[in-house]
Coordinates of C-alpha atoms in Angstrom, one line a residue:
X1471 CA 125.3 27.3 243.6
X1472 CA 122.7 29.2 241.9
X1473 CA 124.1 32.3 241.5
X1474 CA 126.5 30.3 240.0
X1475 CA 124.7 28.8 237.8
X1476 CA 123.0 32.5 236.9
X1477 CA 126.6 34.2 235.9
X1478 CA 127.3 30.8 234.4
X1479 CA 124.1 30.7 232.0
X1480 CA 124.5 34.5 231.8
X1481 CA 128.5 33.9 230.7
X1482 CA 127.5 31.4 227.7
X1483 CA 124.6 33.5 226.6
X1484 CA 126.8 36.5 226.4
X1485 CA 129.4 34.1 224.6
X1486 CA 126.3 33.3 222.1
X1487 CA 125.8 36.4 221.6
X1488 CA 129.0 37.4 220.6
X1489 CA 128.8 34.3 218.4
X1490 CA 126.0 35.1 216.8
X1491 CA 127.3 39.4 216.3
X1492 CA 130.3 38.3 215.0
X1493 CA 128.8 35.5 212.2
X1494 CA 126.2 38.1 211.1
X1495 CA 129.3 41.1 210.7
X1496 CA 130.9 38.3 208.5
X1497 CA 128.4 37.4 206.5
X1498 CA 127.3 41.1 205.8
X1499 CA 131.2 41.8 204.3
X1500 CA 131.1 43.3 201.4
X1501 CA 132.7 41.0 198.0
X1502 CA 134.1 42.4 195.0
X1503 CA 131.4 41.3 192.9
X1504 CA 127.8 41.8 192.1
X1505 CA 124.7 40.0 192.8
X1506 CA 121.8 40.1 190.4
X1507 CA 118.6 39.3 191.2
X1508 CA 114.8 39.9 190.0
X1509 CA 113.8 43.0 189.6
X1510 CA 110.3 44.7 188.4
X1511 CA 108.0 44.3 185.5
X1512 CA 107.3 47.9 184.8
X1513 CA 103.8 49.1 183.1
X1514 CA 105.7 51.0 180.0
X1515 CA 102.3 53.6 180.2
X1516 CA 103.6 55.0 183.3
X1517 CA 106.6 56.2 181.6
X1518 CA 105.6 57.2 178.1
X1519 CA 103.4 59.8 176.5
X1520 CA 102.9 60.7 173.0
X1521 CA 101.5 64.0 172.1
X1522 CA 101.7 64.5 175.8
X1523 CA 98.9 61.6 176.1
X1524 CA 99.3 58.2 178.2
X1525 CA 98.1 55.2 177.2
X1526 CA 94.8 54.2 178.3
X1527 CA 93.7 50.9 176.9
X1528 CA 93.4 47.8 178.9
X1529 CA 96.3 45.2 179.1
X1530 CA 100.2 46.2 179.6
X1531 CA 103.4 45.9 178.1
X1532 CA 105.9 45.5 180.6
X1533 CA 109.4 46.6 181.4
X1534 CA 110.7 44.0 182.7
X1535 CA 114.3 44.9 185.1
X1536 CA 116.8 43.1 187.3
X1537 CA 118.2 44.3 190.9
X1538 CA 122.1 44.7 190.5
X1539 CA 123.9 45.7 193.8
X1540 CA 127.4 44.8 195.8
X1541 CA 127.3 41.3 196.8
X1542 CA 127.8 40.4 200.5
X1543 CA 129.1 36.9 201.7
X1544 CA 125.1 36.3 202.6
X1545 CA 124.8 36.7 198.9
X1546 CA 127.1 34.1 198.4
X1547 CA 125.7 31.7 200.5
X1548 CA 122.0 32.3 199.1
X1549 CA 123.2 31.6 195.4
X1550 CA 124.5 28.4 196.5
X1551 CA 120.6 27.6 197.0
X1552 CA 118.8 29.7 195.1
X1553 CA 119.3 30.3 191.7
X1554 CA 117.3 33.5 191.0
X1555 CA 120.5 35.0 193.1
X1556 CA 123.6 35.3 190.8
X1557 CA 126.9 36.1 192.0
X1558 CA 129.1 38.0 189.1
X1559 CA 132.6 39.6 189.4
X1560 CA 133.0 43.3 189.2
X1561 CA 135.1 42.9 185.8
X1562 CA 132.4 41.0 184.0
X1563 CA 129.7 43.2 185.0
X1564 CA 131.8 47.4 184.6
X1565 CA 134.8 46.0 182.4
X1566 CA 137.2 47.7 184.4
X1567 CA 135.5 50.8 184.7
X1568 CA 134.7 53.4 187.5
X1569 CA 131.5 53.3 188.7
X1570 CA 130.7 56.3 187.6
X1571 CA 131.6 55.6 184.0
X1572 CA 129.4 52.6 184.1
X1573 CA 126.4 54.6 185.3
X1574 CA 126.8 57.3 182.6
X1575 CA 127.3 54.6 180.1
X1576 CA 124.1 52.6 181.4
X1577 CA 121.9 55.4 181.2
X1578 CA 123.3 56.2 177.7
X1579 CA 122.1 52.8 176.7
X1580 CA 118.6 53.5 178.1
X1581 CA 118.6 57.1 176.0
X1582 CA 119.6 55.1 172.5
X1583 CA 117.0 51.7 173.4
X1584 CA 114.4 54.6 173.6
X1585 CA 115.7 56.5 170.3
X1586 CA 115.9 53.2 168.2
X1587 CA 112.5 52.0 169.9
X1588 CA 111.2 55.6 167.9
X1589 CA 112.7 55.3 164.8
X1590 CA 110.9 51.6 164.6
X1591 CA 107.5 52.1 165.7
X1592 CA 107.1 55.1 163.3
X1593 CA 108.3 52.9 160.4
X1594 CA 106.2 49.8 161.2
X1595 CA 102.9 52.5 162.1
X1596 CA 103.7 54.1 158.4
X1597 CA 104.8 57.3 159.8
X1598 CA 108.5 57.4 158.4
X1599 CA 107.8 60.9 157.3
X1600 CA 106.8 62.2 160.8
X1601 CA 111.0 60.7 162.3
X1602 CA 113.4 63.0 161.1
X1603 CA 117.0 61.8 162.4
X1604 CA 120.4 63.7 162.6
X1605 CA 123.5 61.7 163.2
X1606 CA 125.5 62.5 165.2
X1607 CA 128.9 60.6 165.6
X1608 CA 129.8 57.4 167.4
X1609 CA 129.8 57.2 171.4
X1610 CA 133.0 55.9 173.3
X1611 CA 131.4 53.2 174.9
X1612 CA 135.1 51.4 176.2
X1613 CA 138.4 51.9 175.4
X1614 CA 140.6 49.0 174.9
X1615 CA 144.1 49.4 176.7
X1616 CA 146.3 49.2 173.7
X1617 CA 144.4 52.1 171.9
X1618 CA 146.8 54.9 170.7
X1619 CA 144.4 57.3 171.6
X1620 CA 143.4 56.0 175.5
X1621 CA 144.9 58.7 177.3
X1622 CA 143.5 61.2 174.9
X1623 CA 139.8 60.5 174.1
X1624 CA 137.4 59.7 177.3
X1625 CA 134.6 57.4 177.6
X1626 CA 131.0 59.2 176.9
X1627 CA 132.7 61.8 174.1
X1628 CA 131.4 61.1 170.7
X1629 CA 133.6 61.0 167.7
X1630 CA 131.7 63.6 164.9
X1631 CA 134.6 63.1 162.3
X1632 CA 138.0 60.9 161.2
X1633 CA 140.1 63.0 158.9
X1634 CA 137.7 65.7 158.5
X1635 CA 135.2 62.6 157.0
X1636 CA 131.3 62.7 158.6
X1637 CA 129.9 59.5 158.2
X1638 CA 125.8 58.5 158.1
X1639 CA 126.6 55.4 160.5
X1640 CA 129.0 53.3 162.8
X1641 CA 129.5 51.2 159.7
X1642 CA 130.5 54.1 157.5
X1643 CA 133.6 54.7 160.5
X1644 CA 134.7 51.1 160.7
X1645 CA 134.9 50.6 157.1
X1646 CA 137.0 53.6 156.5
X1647 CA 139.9 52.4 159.2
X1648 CA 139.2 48.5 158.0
X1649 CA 141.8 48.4 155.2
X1650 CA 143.9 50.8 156.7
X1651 CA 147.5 49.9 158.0
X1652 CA 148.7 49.1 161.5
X1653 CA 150.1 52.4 162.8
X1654 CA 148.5 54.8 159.9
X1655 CA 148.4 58.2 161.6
X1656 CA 144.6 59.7 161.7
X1657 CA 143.2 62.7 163.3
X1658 CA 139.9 62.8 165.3
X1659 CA 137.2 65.0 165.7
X1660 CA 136.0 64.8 169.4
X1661 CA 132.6 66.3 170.9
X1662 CA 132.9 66.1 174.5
X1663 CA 130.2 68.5 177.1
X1664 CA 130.2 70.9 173.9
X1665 CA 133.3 71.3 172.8
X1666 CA 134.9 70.8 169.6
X1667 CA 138.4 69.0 169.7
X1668 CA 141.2 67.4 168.2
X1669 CA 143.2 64.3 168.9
X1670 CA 146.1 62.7 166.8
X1671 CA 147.0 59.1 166.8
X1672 CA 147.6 55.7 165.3
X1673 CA 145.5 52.8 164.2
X1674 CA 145.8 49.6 166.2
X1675 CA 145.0 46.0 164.6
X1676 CA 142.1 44.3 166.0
X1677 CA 141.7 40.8 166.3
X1678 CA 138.7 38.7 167.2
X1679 CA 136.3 41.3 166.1
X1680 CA 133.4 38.9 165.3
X1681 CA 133.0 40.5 161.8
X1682 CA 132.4 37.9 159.4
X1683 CA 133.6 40.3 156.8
X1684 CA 137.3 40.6 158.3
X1685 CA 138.2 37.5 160.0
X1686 CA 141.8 38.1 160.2
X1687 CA 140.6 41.5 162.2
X1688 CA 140.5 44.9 161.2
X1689 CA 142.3 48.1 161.7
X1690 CA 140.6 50.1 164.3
X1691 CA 141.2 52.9 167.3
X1692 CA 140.6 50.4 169.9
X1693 CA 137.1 51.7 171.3
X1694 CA 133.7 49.7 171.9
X1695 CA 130.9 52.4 170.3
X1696 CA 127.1 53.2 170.0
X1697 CA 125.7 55.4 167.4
X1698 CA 124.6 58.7 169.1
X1699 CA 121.6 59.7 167.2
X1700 CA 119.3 62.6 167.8
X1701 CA 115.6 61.8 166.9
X1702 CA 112.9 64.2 166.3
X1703 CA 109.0 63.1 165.8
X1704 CA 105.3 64.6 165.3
X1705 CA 103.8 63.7 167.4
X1706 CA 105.8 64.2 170.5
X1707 CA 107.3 61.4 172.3
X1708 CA 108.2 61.7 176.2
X1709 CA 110.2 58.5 178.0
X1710 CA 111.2 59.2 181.6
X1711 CA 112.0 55.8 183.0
X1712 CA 113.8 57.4 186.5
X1713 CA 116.3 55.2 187.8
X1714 CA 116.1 52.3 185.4
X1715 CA 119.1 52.1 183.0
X1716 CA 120.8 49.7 179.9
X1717 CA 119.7 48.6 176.4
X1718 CA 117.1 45.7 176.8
X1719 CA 113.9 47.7 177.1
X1720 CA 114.5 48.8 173.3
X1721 CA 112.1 45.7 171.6
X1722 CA 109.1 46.4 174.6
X1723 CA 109.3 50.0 173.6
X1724 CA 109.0 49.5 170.6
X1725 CA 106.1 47.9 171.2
X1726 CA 104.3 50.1 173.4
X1727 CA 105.0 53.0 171.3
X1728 CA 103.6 51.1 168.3
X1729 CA 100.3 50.5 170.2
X1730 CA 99.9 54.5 170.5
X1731 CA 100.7 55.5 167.7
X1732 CA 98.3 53.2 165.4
X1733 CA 95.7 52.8 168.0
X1734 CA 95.6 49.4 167.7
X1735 CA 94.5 46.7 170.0
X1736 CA 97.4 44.4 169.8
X1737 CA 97.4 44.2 173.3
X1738 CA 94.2 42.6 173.8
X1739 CA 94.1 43.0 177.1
X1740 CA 97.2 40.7 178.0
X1741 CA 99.6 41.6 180.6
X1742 CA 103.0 41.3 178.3
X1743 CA 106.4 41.4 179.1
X1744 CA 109.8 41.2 177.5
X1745 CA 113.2 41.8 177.0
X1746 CA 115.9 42.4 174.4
X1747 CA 117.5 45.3 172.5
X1748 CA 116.6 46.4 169.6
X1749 CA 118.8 48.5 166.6
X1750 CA 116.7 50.8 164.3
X1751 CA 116.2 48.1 161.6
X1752 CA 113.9 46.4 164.6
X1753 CA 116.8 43.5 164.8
X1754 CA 116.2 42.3 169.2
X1755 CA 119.8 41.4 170.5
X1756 CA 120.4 39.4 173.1
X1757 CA 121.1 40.9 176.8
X1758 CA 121.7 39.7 180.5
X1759 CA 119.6 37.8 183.5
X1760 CA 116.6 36.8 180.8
X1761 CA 116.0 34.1 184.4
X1762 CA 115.6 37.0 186.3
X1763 CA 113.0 39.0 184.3
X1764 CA 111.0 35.7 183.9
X1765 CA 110.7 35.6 187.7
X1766 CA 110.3 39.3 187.7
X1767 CA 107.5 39.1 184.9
X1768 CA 105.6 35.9 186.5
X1769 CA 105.6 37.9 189.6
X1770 CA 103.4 40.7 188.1
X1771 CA 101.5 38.5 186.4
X1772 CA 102.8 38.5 183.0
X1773 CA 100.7 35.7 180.4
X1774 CA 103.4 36.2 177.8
X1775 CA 107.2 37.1 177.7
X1776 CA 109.0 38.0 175.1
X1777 CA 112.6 36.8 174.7
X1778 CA 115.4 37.1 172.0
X1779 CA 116.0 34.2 169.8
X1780 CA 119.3 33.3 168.3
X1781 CA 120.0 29.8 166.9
X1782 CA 121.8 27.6 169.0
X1783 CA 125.0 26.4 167.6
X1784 CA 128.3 25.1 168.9
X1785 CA 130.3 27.5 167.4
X1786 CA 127.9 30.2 169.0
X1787 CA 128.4 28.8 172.1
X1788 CA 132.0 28.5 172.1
X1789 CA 132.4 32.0 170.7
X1790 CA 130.1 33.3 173.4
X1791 CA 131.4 31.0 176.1
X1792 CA 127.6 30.1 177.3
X1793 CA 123.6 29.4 176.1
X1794 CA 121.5 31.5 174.4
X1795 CA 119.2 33.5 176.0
X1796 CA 116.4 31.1 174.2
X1797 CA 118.3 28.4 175.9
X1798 CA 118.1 29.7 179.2
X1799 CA 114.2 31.5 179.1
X1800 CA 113.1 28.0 178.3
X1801 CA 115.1 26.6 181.6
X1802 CA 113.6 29.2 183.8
X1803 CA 109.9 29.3 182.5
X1804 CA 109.8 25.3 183.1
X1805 CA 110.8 25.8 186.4
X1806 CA 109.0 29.3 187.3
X1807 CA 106.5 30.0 184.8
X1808 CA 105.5 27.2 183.5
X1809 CA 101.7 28.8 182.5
X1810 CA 103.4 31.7 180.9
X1811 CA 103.6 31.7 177.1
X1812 CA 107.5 32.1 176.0
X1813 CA 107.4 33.4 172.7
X1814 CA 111.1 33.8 170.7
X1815 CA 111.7 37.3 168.7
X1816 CA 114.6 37.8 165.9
X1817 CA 113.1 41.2 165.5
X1818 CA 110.2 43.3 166.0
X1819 CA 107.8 42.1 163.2
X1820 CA 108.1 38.8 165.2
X1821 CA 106.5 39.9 168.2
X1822 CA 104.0 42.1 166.5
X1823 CA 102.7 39.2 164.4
X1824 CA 102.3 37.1 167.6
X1825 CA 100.8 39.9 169.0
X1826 CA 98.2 40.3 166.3
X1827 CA 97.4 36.1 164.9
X1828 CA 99.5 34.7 167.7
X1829 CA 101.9 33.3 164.9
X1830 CA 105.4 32.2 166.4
X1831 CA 108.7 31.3 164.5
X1832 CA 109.8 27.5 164.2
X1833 CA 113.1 27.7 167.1
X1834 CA 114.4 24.3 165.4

């Protein structure tokens, strides 16, 4: 009877076992979407010099990131709980592109937060003399599926020129194809990895483009863009933020580069972080998981966060599909950071003057 009873127990452990192999091989599957969680508050010094110099005053501004990776089914089950995990399809996150594509377009978005970030600070510090600029062209950021040029220009190539015409900005571009016809044959002037080249094609008519200017739509290519600008200063500016990739670091660069280059203690001390991008007129745009970075910044000990403020409206919301990122900062500093000061930017002369008088805008 008891040996038995051993190859019994011995049977049902085995059987547990196999229970408990299998369950853990499900639950580590891989999904077709992402999970975002918190990420780090980065110390901006340890990435930036000017005139070859690091920062050495006391207090921080922060860089504040999110963890994006493959979601297993575990994920799934632990954002069903916990809401700093958030589960998001691939589409939403790439919008349809490779992989690769959304890396190198990522990382462009870092390079441009970090040029626009220059060409404020030197501004606000009274050193507009010292930033000389060259423009470039607009970078293919996306290419919508009913452009006559998709299987001709490539994401990452920068368009220098639209029937031989150089324009000064973005603006300049979209203004010239606006009034234009559906189907109006234009020629392109492509810079891709160094070479010069040529593409032919139609305009398309583009609906829903958000421009209050044209709400009927616009003629268009069909492409998403970013200004690619070169920027030259004196002195010197060096950004090497590794692995760490998109647009919302522009406004805390901005910031940190700021304190540098005037020397002054806007600091104070504080341990700051914030999020939001920034254009070179020192407008902060909104941009994604501001609940994660609160965690993230609370975490490292932030006293203050910085997050981008647009006025809540039902037509925002229904044109956007959800809340502001004001809307949902003040839900996740309540509930994780409730001693953290949450302080709402339009641009970047809003943050600076709560950094120096502690003066903050009126959010209703």
């Amino acid at each position: 009877m008891k040996r038995k009873t051993l190859v019994t127990i011995l049977c049902s452990f085995a059987a547990t076992m196999l229970l408990v192999i299998a369950a853990a091989a499900f639950l580590l599957l891989p999904t077709s979407d992402y999970v975002e969680t918190p990420g780090e508050a980065d110390n901006i010094r340890n990435f930036m010099t000017v005139d070859g110099q690091r920062d050495q005053t006391k207090g921080s501004f922060r860089l504040v990131s999110v963890y994006l990776s493959p979601a297993n089914r575990l994920d799934w089950l632990i954002s069903r709980v916990n809401d700093t995990y958030s589960i998001t399809p691939r589409e939403e996150i790439q919008g349809g592109v490779s992989n690769r594509v959304y890396a190198m377009i990522s990382e462009y978005q870092m390079k441009t937060a970090i040029l626009s970030a220059e060409q404020v600070a030197f501004k606000a510090a009274g050193m507009a003399d010292q930033l000389h600029t060259t423009y470039r062209g607009i970078y293919v950021a996306s290419i919508a599926k009913n452009s006559r040029f998709a299987k001709k220009i490539r994401i990452g190539d920068t368009i220098t020129k639209i029937d031989g015409r150089h324009f000064n900005n973005a603006s300049g571009y979209q203004k010239y194809l606006a009034n234009m016809p559906k189907g109006r044959m234009i020629e392109l002037t492509v810079l891709r990895q160094g070479k010069i080249l040529t593409y032919t094609g139609k305009t398309v008519h583009l609906a829903n483009t958000k421009d209050k200017d044209y709400p009927k739509g616009r003629s268009g290519i069909g492409i998403s863009l970013v200004d690619n600008v070169d920027v030259m200063t004196q002195p010197a500016v060096a950004v090497n933020v590794g692995q760490i990739s998109g647009p919302s670091g522009g406004l805390m660069f901005s910031l940190q580069l700021y304190s540098q280059l005037t020397s002054e203690n806007i600091k104070k001390g504080r341990n700051i972080s914030g999020t939001g991008t920034i254009d070179d007129q020192g407008r902060v745009g909104e941009i994604g998981g501001i609940d994660k970075k609160i965690v993230a910044a609370q975490r490292a000990g932030s006293t203050v966060f910085f997050a981008p403020y647009v006025k809540p409206s039902k037509a925002l919301a229904k044109l956007t599909g959800g809340p502001t990122n004001w809307q949902v900062a003040q839900k996740a500093q309540k509930k994780h950071a409730p001693k953290m000061v949450l302080v709402p930017v339009r641009n970047f002369q809003d943050a600076l003057n709560y950094l120096k008088d502690g003066t903050i805008i009126k959010t209703k």
